[in-house]
């Protein structure tokens, strides 16, 4: 049995370490060949970061990693300059920290591309980076967990609003530089549909509820039974289940996600942890519940009308 990629979000590391990978590259091929600017919202622990990493390796031209996968003989695997920002790794407790951390991340990308950072603000630094990288070959922009600076500061609405303004300015840079951009994807937990964050970046195609991309993350019933067959057999042997009984029970526990009315989906994190222990538990709730949802459950109210 291949290793379970529990906690792994780096595609290259996952493949080279011979971990189980559910092939989602057909959806990614559709994304990169049919459009340019996308937004995707999915819950925590649903595979967004791994998807971003997979796209990073596609646009880096790392064809050898995709052998045996859908996209292998269909994409040209040309190498593009990439700007990748993961807001899980950006400090955002205060607006000052957010600005400083954004600049530090931009400086890292400048250095990685043998460029010199000469900008006074994060906005001008971002703009110059896109232009300089995109002079010869258009740029790919991948932003993971775009809403983290908002979600993580909801308990202090003043900080939250200031972070929002920083993000609005930062993301707004993208639309004005269309001529330099090949592809752009933002992911997050939710889309603040009435916020001003997207007012300047209003050319994103929101595929969160698009039926064509319902199964871009998560496992369909077919994928579950195909890729986890060896684990299903082993669990039946260890725990004494009949196959149909086990699948029915796993389905009842973890097959409750649907984003468009199409296939129901299994939560990836829950499935991986289940097959690691063969114990039925609320894995997602124990590790993935956002603090602001817990506060709402305890009747702590947030005025989100201006966000």
Tab-separated table of C-alpha atoms in Angstrom, residues 8-305:
chain	number	residue	atom	x	y	z
A	8	UNK	CA	1.563	16.713	3.130
A	9	UNK	CA	0.730	19.680	0.937
A	10	UNK	CA	3.798	19.733	-1.310
A	11	UNK	CA	3.081	17.845	-4.545
A	12	UNK	CA	6.718	17.179	-5.444
A	13	UNK	CA	7.498	15.776	-2.010
A	14	UNK	CA	4.336	13.671	-2.053
A	15	UNK	CA	5.125	12.077	-5.427
A	16	UNK	CA	8.818	11.515	-4.714
A	17	UNK	CA	7.954	9.921	-1.362
A	18	UNK	CA	5.646	7.418	-3.129
A	19	UNK	CA	2.519	8.638	-1.357
A	20	UNK	CA	-1.029	8.017	-2.489
A	21	UNK	CA	-2.221	10.757	-4.883
A	22	UNK	CA	-5.783	10.964	-6.155
A	23	UNK	CA	-5.407	12.236	-9.711
A	24	UNK	CA	-7.155	15.607	-10.012
A	25	UNK	CA	-5.050	16.839	-12.944
A	26	UNK	CA	-7.929	16.516	-15.407
A	27	UNK	CA	-9.659	19.356	-13.562
A	28	UNK	CA	-6.445	21.370	-13.408
A	29	UNK	CA	-5.888	20.876	-17.137
A	30	UNK	CA	-9.381	22.235	-17.737
A	31	UNK	CA	-8.610	25.248	-15.538
A	32	UNK	CA	-5.381	26.222	-17.241
A	33	UNK	CA	-6.598	25.654	-20.802
A	34	UNK	CA	-10.066	27.197	-20.573
A	35	UNK	CA	-9.489	30.347	-18.510
A	36	UNK	CA	-7.096	32.711	-16.791
A	37	UNK	CA	-8.404	34.143	-13.504
A	38	UNK	CA	-10.088	31.952	-10.872
A	39	UNK	CA	-11.327	31.946	-7.306
A	40	UNK	CA	-12.067	28.728	-5.397
A	41	UNK	CA	-13.562	28.456	-1.934
A	42	UNK	CA	-13.424	25.203	0.040
A	43	UNK	CA	-13.428	24.291	3.764
A	44	UNK	CA	-10.262	23.847	5.788
A	45	UNK	CA	-8.443	20.534	5.371
A	46	UNK	CA	-9.881	19.951	1.925
A	47	UNK	CA	-6.716	19.916	-0.192
A	48	UNK	CA	-6.490	23.517	-1.412
A	49	UNK	CA	-2.792	23.864	-0.622
A	50	UNK	CA	-1.924	20.597	-2.368
A	51	UNK	CA	-3.860	21.772	-5.437
A	52	UNK	CA	-1.905	25.053	-5.456
A	53	UNK	CA	1.355	23.109	-5.135
A	54	UNK	CA	0.310	20.833	-8.005
A	55	UNK	CA	-0.350	23.843	-10.220
A	56	UNK	CA	3.007	25.285	-9.186
A	57	UNK	CA	4.749	22.141	-10.424
A	58	UNK	CA	2.729	22.102	-13.667
A	59	UNK	CA	3.747	25.679	-14.447
A	60	UNK	CA	7.337	24.970	-13.332
A	61	UNK	CA	7.610	22.420	-16.140
A	62	UNK	CA	8.205	19.434	-13.830
A	63	UNK	CA	6.747	16.912	-16.268
A	64	UNK	CA	8.519	13.901	-14.751
A	65	UNK	CA	6.414	14.231	-11.581
A	66	UNK	CA	3.197	13.729	-13.551
A	67	UNK	CA	3.996	10.429	-15.222
A	68	UNK	CA	0.916	8.232	-15.143
A	69	UNK	CA	-1.414	11.153	-14.409
A	70	UNK	CA	-4.059	12.563	-16.759
A	71	UNK	CA	-2.164	15.735	-17.668
A	72	UNK	CA	1.165	14.057	-18.484
A	73	UNK	CA	0.810	13.802	-22.275
A	74	UNK	CA	-1.595	16.714	-22.746
A	75	UNK	CA	0.201	19.790	-21.368
A	76	UNK	CA	3.340	21.344	-22.866
A	77	UNK	CA	5.000	21.820	-19.442
A	78	UNK	CA	6.565	25.104	-20.375
A	79	UNK	CA	8.295	26.852	-17.469
A	80	UNK	CA	6.603	30.074	-16.308
A	81	UNK	CA	7.740	32.581	-13.676
A	82	UNK	CA	5.610	31.978	-10.579
A	83	UNK	CA	4.509	34.248	-7.757
A	84	UNK	CA	3.203	32.042	-4.962
A	85	UNK	CA	1.949	33.480	-1.684
A	86	UNK	CA	0.590	31.261	1.085
A	87	UNK	CA	-1.202	33.349	3.704
A	88	UNK	CA	-0.815	30.499	6.181
A	89	UNK	CA	2.810	31.633	6.317
A	90	UNK	CA	2.122	35.387	6.412
A	91	UNK	CA	1.989	37.157	9.787
A	92	UNK	CA	-1.251	39.084	10.093
A	93	UNK	CA	-1.997	39.758	13.779
A	94	UNK	CA	-1.740	43.509	13.122
A	95	UNK	CA	-1.846	45.585	9.922
A	96	UNK	CA	1.816	46.528	10.414
A	97	UNK	CA	2.790	42.868	10.684
A	98	UNK	CA	0.727	42.029	7.603
A	99	UNK	CA	2.390	44.739	5.503
A	100	UNK	CA	5.869	43.786	6.721
A	101	UNK	CA	5.307	40.084	6.142
A	102	UNK	CA	3.962	40.700	2.629
A	103	UNK	CA	7.045	42.753	1.769
A	104	UNK	CA	9.304	40.022	3.169
A	105	UNK	CA	7.596	37.400	1.027
A	106	UNK	CA	7.902	39.590	-2.073
A	107	UNK	CA	11.582	40.128	-1.306
A	108	UNK	CA	12.065	36.353	-1.159
A	109	UNK	CA	10.521	35.963	-4.607
A	110	UNK	CA	12.742	38.757	-5.965
A	111	UNK	CA	15.821	36.946	-4.642
A	112	UNK	CA	14.640	33.581	-6.008
A	113	UNK	CA	14.478	35.190	-9.455
A	114	UNK	CA	17.790	37.105	-9.174
A	115	UNK	CA	16.007	40.462	-9.038
A	116	UNK	CA	16.630	43.428	-6.773
A	117	UNK	CA	13.808	44.674	-4.575
A	118	UNK	CA	13.461	48.439	-5.027
A	119	UNK	CA	10.063	49.487	-3.730
A	120	UNK	CA	8.729	51.472	-0.791
A	121	UNK	CA	5.407	49.669	-0.395
A	122	UNK	CA	4.001	46.166	-0.795
A	123	UNK	CA	1.788	47.423	-3.636
A	124	UNK	CA	4.626	48.863	-5.711
A	125	UNK	CA	6.782	45.842	-4.857
A	126	UNK	CA	4.079	43.485	-6.118
A	127	UNK	CA	3.449	45.541	-9.251
A	128	UNK	CA	7.141	45.785	-10.172
A	129	UNK	CA	7.622	42.068	-9.529
A	130	UNK	CA	4.821	41.121	-11.936
A	131	UNK	CA	6.169	43.475	-14.605
A	132	UNK	CA	9.789	42.378	-14.299
A	133	UNK	CA	8.989	38.654	-14.236
A	134	UNK	CA	6.466	39.014	-17.048
A	135	UNK	CA	8.663	40.890	-19.508
A	136	UNK	CA	9.590	37.750	-21.484
A	137	UNK	CA	7.189	35.090	-20.267
A	138	UNK	CA	3.827	35.811	-18.657
A	139	UNK	CA	3.537	35.285	-14.920
A	140	UNK	CA	1.532	32.707	-12.942
A	141	UNK	CA	0.074	33.998	-9.652
A	142	UNK	CA	-1.002	31.489	-6.979
A	143	UNK	CA	-2.452	32.833	-3.724
A	144	UNK	CA	-3.465	30.296	-1.089
A	145	UNK	CA	-5.853	31.128	1.789
A	146	UNK	CA	-6.347	34.702	0.587
A	147	UNK	CA	-8.810	35.407	3.430
A	148	UNK	CA	-6.616	34.334	6.360
A	149	UNK	CA	-5.834	37.941	7.451
A	150	UNK	CA	-9.593	38.531	7.773
A	151	UNK	CA	-10.687	35.220	9.297
A	152	UNK	CA	-7.940	35.210	11.910
A	153	UNK	CA	-8.671	38.748	13.120
A	154	UNK	CA	-12.465	38.705	13.321
A	155	UNK	CA	-12.269	39.039	17.095
A	156	UNK	CA	-10.828	42.534	16.559
A	157	UNK	CA	-12.923	44.167	13.849
A	158	UNK	CA	-10.769	47.287	13.632
A	159	UNK	CA	-7.682	45.208	12.820
A	160	UNK	CA	-9.816	43.082	10.532
A	161	UNK	CA	-10.975	46.124	8.555
A	162	UNK	CA	-7.447	47.471	8.221
A	163	UNK	CA	-6.243	44.083	7.006
A	164	UNK	CA	-9.080	44.108	4.510
A	165	UNK	CA	-7.891	47.417	3.074
A	166	UNK	CA	-4.361	46.072	2.738
A	167	UNK	CA	-5.648	43.011	0.880
A	168	UNK	CA	-7.874	45.137	-1.346
A	169	UNK	CA	-4.879	47.245	-2.381
A	170	UNK	CA	-2.666	44.192	-2.824
A	171	UNK	CA	-5.105	42.120	-4.899
A	172	UNK	CA	-6.204	45.162	-6.910
A	173	UNK	CA	-2.726	45.292	-8.418
A	174	UNK	CA	-3.428	42.109	-10.380
A	175	UNK	CA	-6.225	43.365	-12.629
A	176	UNK	CA	-4.259	46.374	-13.895
A	177	UNK	CA	-1.426	44.106	-15.102
A	178	UNK	CA	-3.375	41.662	-17.238
A	179	UNK	CA	-0.864	41.871	-20.109
A	180	UNK	CA	1.815	40.290	-17.897
A	181	UNK	CA	-0.283	37.474	-16.429
A	182	UNK	CA	-0.808	33.986	-17.835
A	183	UNK	CA	-2.856	32.484	-15.008
A	184	UNK	CA	-4.108	33.498	-11.566
A	185	UNK	CA	-5.798	31.494	-8.807
A	186	UNK	CA	-6.931	32.595	-5.360
A	187	UNK	CA	-8.174	30.061	-2.811
A	188	UNK	CA	-9.846	30.603	0.540
A	189	UNK	CA	-12.329	29.299	3.065
A	190	UNK	CA	-15.069	31.674	1.984
A	191	UNK	CA	-15.761	34.538	-0.344
A	192	UNK	CA	-16.866	37.704	1.414
A	193	UNK	CA	-19.223	38.450	-1.452
A	194	UNK	CA	-20.231	41.928	-0.293
A	195	UNK	CA	-16.764	43.082	0.672
A	196	UNK	CA	-14.640	45.633	-1.042
A	197	UNK	CA	-11.747	43.166	-1.341
A	198	UNK	CA	-12.904	42.018	-4.746
A	199	UNK	CA	-14.170	45.360	-5.988
A	200	UNK	CA	-10.857	46.046	-7.745
A	201	UNK	CA	-10.278	42.423	-8.698
A	202	UNK	CA	-13.671	41.723	-10.229
A	203	UNK	CA	-12.461	39.665	-13.177
A	204	UNK	CA	-12.100	36.454	-11.184
A	205	UNK	CA	-14.181	33.470	-12.280
A	206	UNK	CA	-15.626	32.093	-9.043
A	207	UNK	CA	-15.793	28.309	-9.600
A	208	UNK	CA	-16.681	27.445	-5.988
A	209	UNK	CA	-20.219	26.342	-6.907
A	210	UNK	CA	-19.572	25.512	-10.557
A	211	UNK	CA	-20.797	21.994	-11.341
A	212	UNK	CA	-17.814	21.392	-13.666
A	213	UNK	CA	-15.466	21.793	-10.701
A	214	UNK	CA	-17.581	20.251	-7.952
A	215	UNK	CA	-15.084	17.398	-7.563
A	216	UNK	CA	-11.835	19.305	-8.103
A	217	UNK	CA	-11.124	18.658	-4.401
A	218	UNK	CA	-12.427	15.923	-2.158
A	219	UNK	CA	-13.029	12.301	-3.204
A	220	UNK	CA	-15.967	11.033	-5.233
A	221	UNK	CA	-17.356	7.574	-4.471
A	222	UNK	CA	-15.606	6.209	-7.552
A	223	UNK	CA	-12.253	7.752	-6.580
A	224	UNK	CA	-12.604	6.567	-3.005
A	225	UNK	CA	-13.168	2.929	-3.947
A	226	UNK	CA	-10.498	2.985	-6.686
A	227	UNK	CA	-7.589	4.625	-4.850
A	228	UNK	CA	-8.227	3.227	-1.375
A	229	UNK	CA	-9.035	-0.344	-2.376
A	230	UNK	CA	-5.997	-1.827	-0.611
A	231	UNK	CA	-6.809	0.093	2.562
A	232	UNK	CA	-10.436	-0.988	2.395
A	233	UNK	CA	-9.355	-4.641	2.136
A	234	UNK	CA	-6.886	-4.265	4.997
A	235	UNK	CA	-9.428	-2.542	7.241
A	236	UNK	CA	-11.925	-5.343	6.601
A	237	UNK	CA	-9.262	-7.898	7.532
A	238	UNK	CA	-8.136	-6.077	10.684
A	239	UNK	CA	-11.567	-5.019	11.955
A	240	UNK	CA	-13.667	-7.903	10.668
A	241	UNK	CA	-16.003	-5.827	8.472
A	242	UNK	CA	-17.691	-7.029	5.326
A	243	UNK	CA	-16.637	-4.747	2.449
A	244	UNK	CA	-20.143	-3.415	1.789
A	245	UNK	CA	-20.698	-2.822	5.502
A	246	UNK	CA	-17.441	-0.869	5.847
A	247	UNK	CA	-18.049	1.306	2.790
A	248	UNK	CA	-21.573	2.080	3.960
A	249	UNK	CA	-20.299	3.127	7.392
A	250	UNK	CA	-17.456	5.273	5.992
A	251	UNK	CA	-19.929	6.907	3.636
A	252	UNK	CA	-22.278	7.739	6.490
A	253	UNK	CA	-19.430	9.326	8.466
A	254	UNK	CA	-17.457	11.220	5.829
A	255	UNK	CA	-19.416	11.594	2.583
A	256	UNK	CA	-21.391	14.726	3.422
A	257	UNK	CA	-19.941	17.429	1.144
A	258	UNK	CA	-21.508	18.829	-1.999
A	259	UNK	CA	-20.790	22.139	-3.717
A	260	UNK	CA	-23.037	22.161	-6.770
A	261	UNK	CA	-25.673	19.450	-6.541
A	262	UNK	CA	-23.453	16.958	-8.369
A	263	UNK	CA	-21.492	14.150	-6.671
A	264	UNK	CA	-21.293	13.956	-2.903
A	265	UNK	CA	-17.687	14.089	-1.729
A	266	UNK	CA	-15.550	12.587	1.013
A	267	UNK	CA	-13.428	14.914	3.096
A	268	UNK	CA	-9.782	14.054	2.238
A	269	UNK	CA	-8.330	14.746	5.683
A	270	UNK	CA	-10.929	12.602	7.463
A	271	UNK	CA	-10.443	9.698	5.067
A	272	UNK	CA	-6.654	9.740	5.402
A	273	UNK	CA	-6.820	9.803	9.198
A	274	UNK	CA	-9.461	7.083	9.252
A	275	UNK	CA	-7.313	4.721	7.194
A	276	UNK	CA	-4.337	5.540	9.402
A	277	UNK	CA	-6.112	4.236	12.501
A	278	UNK	CA	-9.283	2.436	11.308
A	279	UNK	CA	-11.157	4.372	13.996
A	280	UNK	CA	-14.311	6.380	13.310
A	281	UNK	CA	-13.871	9.885	14.716
A	282	UNK	CA	-14.798	13.489	13.899
A	283	UNK	CA	-11.330	14.211	12.506
A	284	UNK	CA	-12.191	17.408	10.635
A	285	UNK	CA	-13.962	19.014	13.578
A	286	UNK	CA	-11.061	18.214	15.906
A	287	UNK	CA	-8.480	19.907	13.654
A	288	UNK	CA	-10.204	22.121	11.108
A	289	UNK	CA	-12.973	24.120	12.751
A	290	UNK	CA	-12.282	27.870	12.351
A	291	UNK	CA	-12.273	29.798	15.621
A	292	UNK	CA	-14.815	32.305	14.353
A	293	UNK	CA	-17.344	29.485	13.767
A	294	UNK	CA	-16.891	28.283	17.320
A	295	UNK	CA	-17.474	31.819	18.554
A	296	UNK	CA	-20.664	31.991	16.519
A	297	UNK	CA	-21.814	28.725	18.084
A	298	UNK	CA	-21.355	30.341	21.484
A	299	UNK	CA	-23.436	33.311	20.328
A	300	UNK	CA	-20.589	35.750	19.932
A	301	UNK	CA	-21.850	38.074	17.226
A	302	UNK	CA	-19.776	39.652	14.467
A	303	UNK	CA	-20.920	42.577	12.414
A	304	UNK	CA	-19.617	41.541	8.996
A	305	UNK	CA	-21.735	43.950	6.986
